[in-house]
């Protein structure tokens, strides 16, 4: 079995650019179900590319590496970030612990624009099916609102087609 970094570097011809970015985010993030395939420093990913030599489609892997970020906790966070940044919006911070003016912990939004107090959250089906998570999400959103933050919620429907344009426009309005 290949080391996850080697497998990623050698998959440039098999995966799309966005799939390579998602896998890179998984390697540098925390969502992979495989311990050896998560929490890897970005430098290790860059080293794996450098050490690969003349691997087929290495240029695509290098291109993907430019968009890989650490701290990503789900593939949908990657999809939201790519959609927003490709639309020309600023790069958001990813899964950063956030506090109010008095130092009370509010939560860790998927994406945040701290400078204008905008949080962007992906809401998968598990957010509504898990009773405890559903209630926790509501409380967290209220805490953010009380601290002057605006939260934009996103579902899988918001990532494609016309709904994606509407989602980007919603976030853009909040940033202005």
PDB file of C-alpha atoms in Angstrom:
ATOM      1  CA  UNK A   1       0.000   0.000   0.000  1.00  0.00           C
ATOM      2  CA  UNK A   2       1.251   3.463  -0.894  1.00  0.00           C
ATOM      3  CA  UNK A   3       1.915   6.163   1.651  1.00  0.00           C
ATOM      4  CA  UNK A   4      -1.023   8.654   1.438  1.00  0.00           C
ATOM      5  CA  UNK A   5       1.250  11.495   0.302  1.00  0.00           C
ATOM      6  CA  UNK A   6       2.783   9.368  -2.450  1.00  0.00           C
ATOM      7  CA  UNK A   7      -0.659   8.204  -3.557  1.00  0.00           C
ATOM      8  CA  UNK A   8      -1.859  11.811  -3.702  1.00  0.00           C
ATOM      9  CA  UNK A   9       1.145  12.946  -5.751  1.00  0.00           C
ATOM     10  CA  UNK A  10       0.743  10.017  -8.165  1.00  0.00           C
ATOM     11  CA  UNK A  11      -3.003  10.583  -8.652  1.00  0.00           C
ATOM     12  CA  UNK A  12      -2.658  13.752 -10.706  1.00  0.00           C
ATOM     13  CA  UNK A  13      -3.737  11.986 -13.889  1.00  0.00           C
ATOM     14  CA  UNK A  14      -6.669  10.250 -12.208  1.00  0.00           C
ATOM     15  CA  UNK A  15      -8.320  13.095 -10.292  1.00  0.00           C
ATOM     16  CA  UNK A  16      -9.672  16.489 -11.268  1.00  0.00           C
ATOM     17  CA  UNK A  17      -8.042  19.614  -9.905  1.00  0.00           C
ATOM     18  CA  UNK A  18     -10.803  20.048  -7.317  1.00  0.00           C
ATOM     19  CA  UNK A  19     -10.540  16.402  -6.246  1.00  0.00           C
ATOM     20  CA  UNK A  20      -6.796  16.849  -5.759  1.00  0.00           C
ATOM     21  CA  UNK A  21      -7.421  19.946  -3.659  1.00  0.00           C
ATOM     22  CA  UNK A  22     -10.007  18.065  -1.542  1.00  0.00           C
ATOM     23  CA  UNK A  23      -7.560  15.214  -0.947  1.00  0.00           C
ATOM     24  CA  UNK A  24      -4.783  17.684  -0.140  1.00  0.00           C
ATOM     25  CA  UNK A  25      -7.094  19.448   2.319  1.00  0.00           C
ATOM     26  CA  UNK A  26      -7.902  16.062   3.886  1.00  0.00           C
ATOM     27  CA  UNK A  27      -4.202  15.263   4.245  1.00  0.00           C
ATOM     28  CA  UNK A  28      -3.516  18.644   5.868  1.00  0.00           C
ATOM     29  CA  UNK A  29      -6.836  18.706   7.722  1.00  0.00           C
ATOM     30  CA  UNK A  30      -8.713  16.473  10.094  1.00  0.00           C
ATOM     31  CA  UNK A  31     -11.527  14.796   8.177  1.00  0.00           C
ATOM     32  CA  UNK A  32      -9.880  11.706   6.708  1.00  0.00           C
ATOM     33  CA  UNK A  33     -11.004   8.507   8.466  1.00  0.00           C
ATOM     34  CA  UNK A  34      -7.405   7.236   8.186  1.00  0.00           C
ATOM     35  CA  UNK A  35      -5.019   8.547  10.840  1.00  0.00           C
ATOM     36  CA  UNK A  36      -1.977   8.538   8.549  1.00  0.00           C
ATOM     37  CA  UNK A  37      -3.928  10.553   5.959  1.00  0.00           C
ATOM     38  CA  UNK A  38      -4.747  13.587   8.111  1.00  0.00           C
ATOM     39  CA  UNK A  39      -2.988  16.252  10.137  1.00  0.00           C
ATOM     40  CA  UNK A  40       0.006  16.352   7.810  1.00  0.00           C
ATOM     41  CA  UNK A  41       1.904  19.679   7.721  1.00  0.00           C
ATOM     42  CA  UNK A  42       1.673  21.546   4.416  1.00  0.00           C
ATOM     43  CA  UNK A  43       5.458  21.301   4.174  1.00  0.00           C
ATOM     44  CA  UNK A  44       5.202  17.505   3.986  1.00  0.00           C
ATOM     45  CA  UNK A  45       2.810  17.791   1.053  1.00  0.00           C
ATOM     46  CA  UNK A  46       5.144  20.225  -0.703  1.00  0.00           C
ATOM     47  CA  UNK A  47       8.125  17.935  -0.017  1.00  0.00           C
ATOM     48  CA  UNK A  48       6.247  14.945  -1.457  1.00  0.00           C
ATOM     49  CA  UNK A  49       5.692  16.913  -4.667  1.00  0.00           C
ATOM     50  CA  UNK A  50       9.343  17.987  -4.840  1.00  0.00           C
ATOM     51  CA  UNK A  51      10.593  14.451  -4.244  1.00  0.00           C
ATOM     52  CA  UNK A  52       8.254  12.915  -6.815  1.00  0.00           C
ATOM     53  CA  UNK A  53      10.392  13.825  -9.774  1.00  0.00           C
ATOM     54  CA  UNK A  54       8.884  13.352 -13.227  1.00  0.00           C
ATOM     55  CA  UNK A  55       5.573  11.836 -12.181  1.00  0.00           C
ATOM     56  CA  UNK A  56       2.803  11.977 -14.768  1.00  0.00           C
ATOM     57  CA  UNK A  57       0.533  15.022 -14.269  1.00  0.00           C
ATOM     58  CA  UNK A  58       2.697  16.422 -11.459  1.00  0.00           C
ATOM     59  CA  UNK A  59       1.897  19.910 -12.790  1.00  0.00           C
ATOM     60  CA  UNK A  60      -1.765  19.410 -11.837  1.00  0.00           C
ATOM     61  CA  UNK A  61      -0.754  18.310  -8.329  1.00  0.00           C
ATOM     62  CA  UNK A  62       1.446  21.416  -7.999  1.00  0.00           C
ATOM     63  CA  UNK A  63      -1.485  23.548  -9.135  1.00  0.00           C
ATOM     64  CA  UNK A  64      -3.720  21.860  -6.549  1.00  0.00           C
ATOM     65  CA  UNK A  65      -1.118  22.407  -3.816  1.00  0.00           C
ATOM     66  CA  UNK A  66      -1.448  26.154  -4.285  1.00  0.00           C
ATOM     67  CA  UNK A  67      -5.064  25.863  -3.052  1.00  0.00           C
ATOM     68  CA  UNK A  68      -4.569  23.287  -0.273  1.00  0.00           C
ATOM     69  CA  UNK A  69      -5.149  24.631   3.237  1.00  0.00           C
ATOM     70  CA  UNK A  70      -4.601  23.159   6.677  1.00  0.00           C
ATOM     71  CA  UNK A  71      -7.350  22.867   9.248  1.00  0.00           C
ATOM     72  CA  UNK A  72     -10.123  21.782   6.878  1.00  0.00           C
ATOM     73  CA  UNK A  73     -12.630  19.487   8.567  1.00  0.00           C
ATOM     74  CA  UNK A  74     -14.800  18.379   5.626  1.00  0.00           C
ATOM     75  CA  UNK A  75     -14.720  18.197   1.831  1.00  0.00           C
ATOM     76  CA  UNK A  76     -17.676  20.594   1.647  1.00  0.00           C
ATOM     77  CA  UNK A  77     -15.615  23.250   3.451  1.00  0.00           C
ATOM     78  CA  UNK A  78     -13.133  22.931   0.593  1.00  0.00           C
ATOM     79  CA  UNK A  79     -15.939  23.255  -1.955  1.00  0.00           C
ATOM     80  CA  UNK A  80     -17.343  26.386  -0.262  1.00  0.00           C
ATOM     81  CA  UNK A  81     -13.919  28.021  -0.006  1.00  0.00           C
ATOM     82  CA  UNK A  82     -13.075  27.316  -3.646  1.00  0.00           C
ATOM     83  CA  UNK A  83     -16.448  28.608  -4.831  1.00  0.00           C
ATOM     84  CA  UNK A  84     -16.060  31.854  -2.882  1.00  0.00           C
ATOM     85  CA  UNK A  85     -12.429  32.547  -3.745  1.00  0.00           C
ATOM     86  CA  UNK A  86     -12.896  31.694  -7.421  1.00  0.00           C
ATOM     87  CA  UNK A  87     -15.724  34.238  -7.460  1.00  0.00           C
ATOM     88  CA  UNK A  88     -13.182  36.855  -6.378  1.00  0.00           C
ATOM     89  CA  UNK A  89     -14.039  37.023  -2.678  1.00  0.00           C
ATOM     90  CA  UNK A  90     -11.214  37.259  -0.147  1.00  0.00           C
ATOM     91  CA  UNK A  91      -9.659  34.112   1.298  1.00  0.00           C
ATOM     92  CA  UNK A  92     -11.537  33.152   4.465  1.00  0.00           C
ATOM     93  CA  UNK A  93      -9.980  31.783   7.626  1.00  0.00           C
ATOM     94  CA  UNK A  94     -10.748  28.104   8.166  1.00  0.00           C
ATOM     95  CA  UNK A  95     -12.046  26.606  11.425  1.00  0.00           C
ATOM     96  CA  UNK A  96     -10.630  29.253  13.720  1.00  0.00           C
ATOM     97  CA  UNK A  97     -11.715  29.401  17.332  1.00  0.00           C
ATOM     98  CA  UNK A  98     -13.727  32.609  17.711  1.00  0.00           C
ATOM     99  CA  UNK A  99     -14.361  34.675  20.841  1.00  0.00           C
ATOM    100  CA  UNK A 100     -16.561  37.652  21.654  1.00  0.00           C
ATOM    101  CA  UNK A 101     -15.261  41.012  22.885  1.00  0.00           C
ATOM    102  CA  UNK A 102     -15.250  39.716  26.487  1.00  0.00           C
ATOM    103  CA  UNK A 103     -13.226  36.636  25.592  1.00  0.00           C
ATOM    104  CA  UNK A 104     -16.091  34.124  25.694  1.00  0.00           C
ATOM    105  CA  UNK A 105     -15.799  31.250  23.260  1.00  0.00           C
ATOM    106  CA  UNK A 106     -18.420  31.427  20.497  1.00  0.00           C
ATOM    107  CA  UNK A 107     -17.440  28.487  18.345  1.00  0.00           C
ATOM    108  CA  UNK A 108     -15.355  27.519  15.361  1.00  0.00           C
ATOM    109  CA  UNK A 109     -17.080  28.428  12.091  1.00  0.00           C
ATOM    110  CA  UNK A 110     -16.195  26.485   8.954  1.00  0.00           C
ATOM    111  CA  UNK A 111     -15.113  29.701   7.253  1.00  0.00           C
ATOM    112  CA  UNK A 112     -14.868  33.165   8.709  1.00  0.00           C
ATOM    113  CA  UNK A 113     -14.115  36.685   7.658  1.00  0.00           C
ATOM    114  CA  UNK A 114     -13.098  38.133  11.021  1.00  0.00           C
ATOM    115  CA  UNK A 115     -12.596  41.675   9.738  1.00  0.00           C
ATOM    116  CA  UNK A 116     -16.343  42.048   9.074  1.00  0.00           C
ATOM    117  CA  UNK A 117     -17.702  39.409  11.480  1.00  0.00           C
ATOM    118  CA  UNK A 118     -19.091  37.020   8.871  1.00  0.00           C
ATOM    119  CA  UNK A 119     -19.160  33.267   9.455  1.00  0.00           C
ATOM    120  CA  UNK A 120     -20.006  30.734   6.728  1.00  0.00           C
ATOM    121  CA  UNK A 121     -21.274  27.325   7.826  1.00  0.00           C
ATOM    122  CA  UNK A 122     -21.939  24.209   5.801  1.00  0.00           C
ATOM    123  CA  UNK A 123     -25.083  22.402   6.943  1.00  0.00           C
ATOM    124  CA  UNK A 124     -25.074  18.766   5.889  1.00  0.00           C
ATOM    125  CA  UNK A 125     -27.990  16.432   6.556  1.00  0.00           C
ATOM    126  CA  UNK A 126     -26.329  15.197   9.749  1.00  0.00           C
ATOM    127  CA  UNK A 127     -26.864  18.668  11.202  1.00  0.00           C
ATOM    128  CA  UNK A 128     -30.625  18.120  11.179  1.00  0.00           C
ATOM    129  CA  UNK A 129     -30.753  14.371  11.823  1.00  0.00           C
ATOM    130  CA  UNK A 130     -28.665  14.467  14.993  1.00  0.00           C
ATOM    131  CA  UNK A 131     -30.880  16.049  17.631  1.00  0.00           C
ATOM    132  CA  UNK A 132     -28.006  17.165  19.865  1.00  0.00           C
ATOM    133  CA  UNK A 133     -26.027  18.635  16.974  1.00  0.00           C
ATOM    134  CA  UNK A 134     -29.096  20.441  15.633  1.00  0.00           C
ATOM    135  CA  UNK A 135     -29.673  22.143  18.983  1.00  0.00           C
ATOM    136  CA  UNK A 136     -26.003  22.893  19.472  1.00  0.00           C
ATOM    137  CA  UNK A 137     -25.868  24.534  16.025  1.00  0.00           C
ATOM    138  CA  UNK A 138     -28.789  26.798  16.912  1.00  0.00           C
ATOM    139  CA  UNK A 139     -27.204  27.859  20.204  1.00  0.00           C
ATOM    140  CA  UNK A 140     -23.859  28.532  18.533  1.00  0.00           C
ATOM    141  CA  UNK A 141     -25.489  30.636  15.822  1.00  0.00           C
ATOM    142  CA  UNK A 142     -27.328  32.664  18.456  1.00  0.00           C
ATOM    143  CA  UNK A 143     -24.093  33.254  20.365  1.00  0.00           C
ATOM    144  CA  UNK A 144     -22.436  34.510  17.200  1.00  0.00           C
ATOM    145  CA  UNK A 145     -25.421  36.802  16.486  1.00  0.00           C
ATOM    146  CA  UNK A 146     -25.313  38.173  20.038  1.00  0.00           C
ATOM    147  CA  UNK A 147     -21.662  39.056  19.459  1.00  0.00           C
ATOM    148  CA  UNK A 148     -22.520  40.938  16.250  1.00  0.00           C
ATOM    149  CA  UNK A 149     -21.626  38.220  13.762  1.00  0.00           C
ATOM    150  CA  UNK A 150     -23.606  37.378  10.646  1.00  0.00           C
ATOM    151  CA  UNK A 151     -23.802  33.682   9.727  1.00  0.00           C
ATOM    152  CA  UNK A 152     -24.394  32.486   6.174  1.00  0.00           C
ATOM    153  CA  UNK A 153     -25.603  28.896   6.035  1.00  0.00           C
ATOM    154  CA  UNK A 154     -24.907  26.668   3.050  1.00  0.00           C
ATOM    155  CA  UNK A 155     -26.229  23.275   1.932  1.00  0.00           C
ATOM    156  CA  UNK A 156     -25.067  21.041  -0.902  1.00  0.00           C
ATOM    157  CA  UNK A 157     -27.719  22.642  -3.139  1.00  0.00           C
ATOM    158  CA  UNK A 158     -25.969  25.997  -2.688  1.00  0.00           C
ATOM    159  CA  UNK A 159     -22.739  24.771  -4.252  1.00  0.00           C
ATOM    160  CA  UNK A 160     -23.952  24.211  -7.830  1.00  0.00           C
ATOM    161  CA  UNK A 161     -25.665  26.063 -10.642  1.00  0.00           C
ATOM    162  CA  UNK A 162     -27.831  29.106 -10.036  1.00  0.00           C
ATOM    163  CA  UNK A 163     -27.947  28.439  -6.289  1.00  0.00           C
ATOM    164  CA  UNK A 164     -24.149  28.768  -6.195  1.00  0.00           C
ATOM    165  CA  UNK A 165     -24.408  32.231  -7.713  1.00  0.00           C
ATOM    166  CA  UNK A 166     -27.007  33.166  -5.098  1.00  0.00           C
ATOM    167  CA  UNK A 167     -24.806  31.806  -2.297  1.00  0.00           C
ATOM    168  CA  UNK A 168     -21.784  33.788  -3.498  1.00  0.00           C
ATOM    169  CA  UNK A 169     -23.938  36.935  -3.779  1.00  0.00           C
ATOM    170  CA  UNK A 170     -25.234  36.425  -0.200  1.00  0.00           C
ATOM    171  CA  UNK A 171     -21.715  36.153   1.165  1.00  0.00           C
ATOM    172  CA  UNK A 172     -20.563  39.096  -0.931  1.00  0.00           C
ATOM    173  CA  UNK A 173     -23.406  41.278   0.419  1.00  0.00           C
ATOM    174  CA  UNK A 174     -22.413  40.372   3.975  1.00  0.00           C
ATOM    175  CA  UNK A 175     -18.799  41.304   3.313  1.00  0.00           C
ATOM    176  CA  UNK A 176     -19.652  44.761   1.954  1.00  0.00           C
TER     177      UNK A 176
END
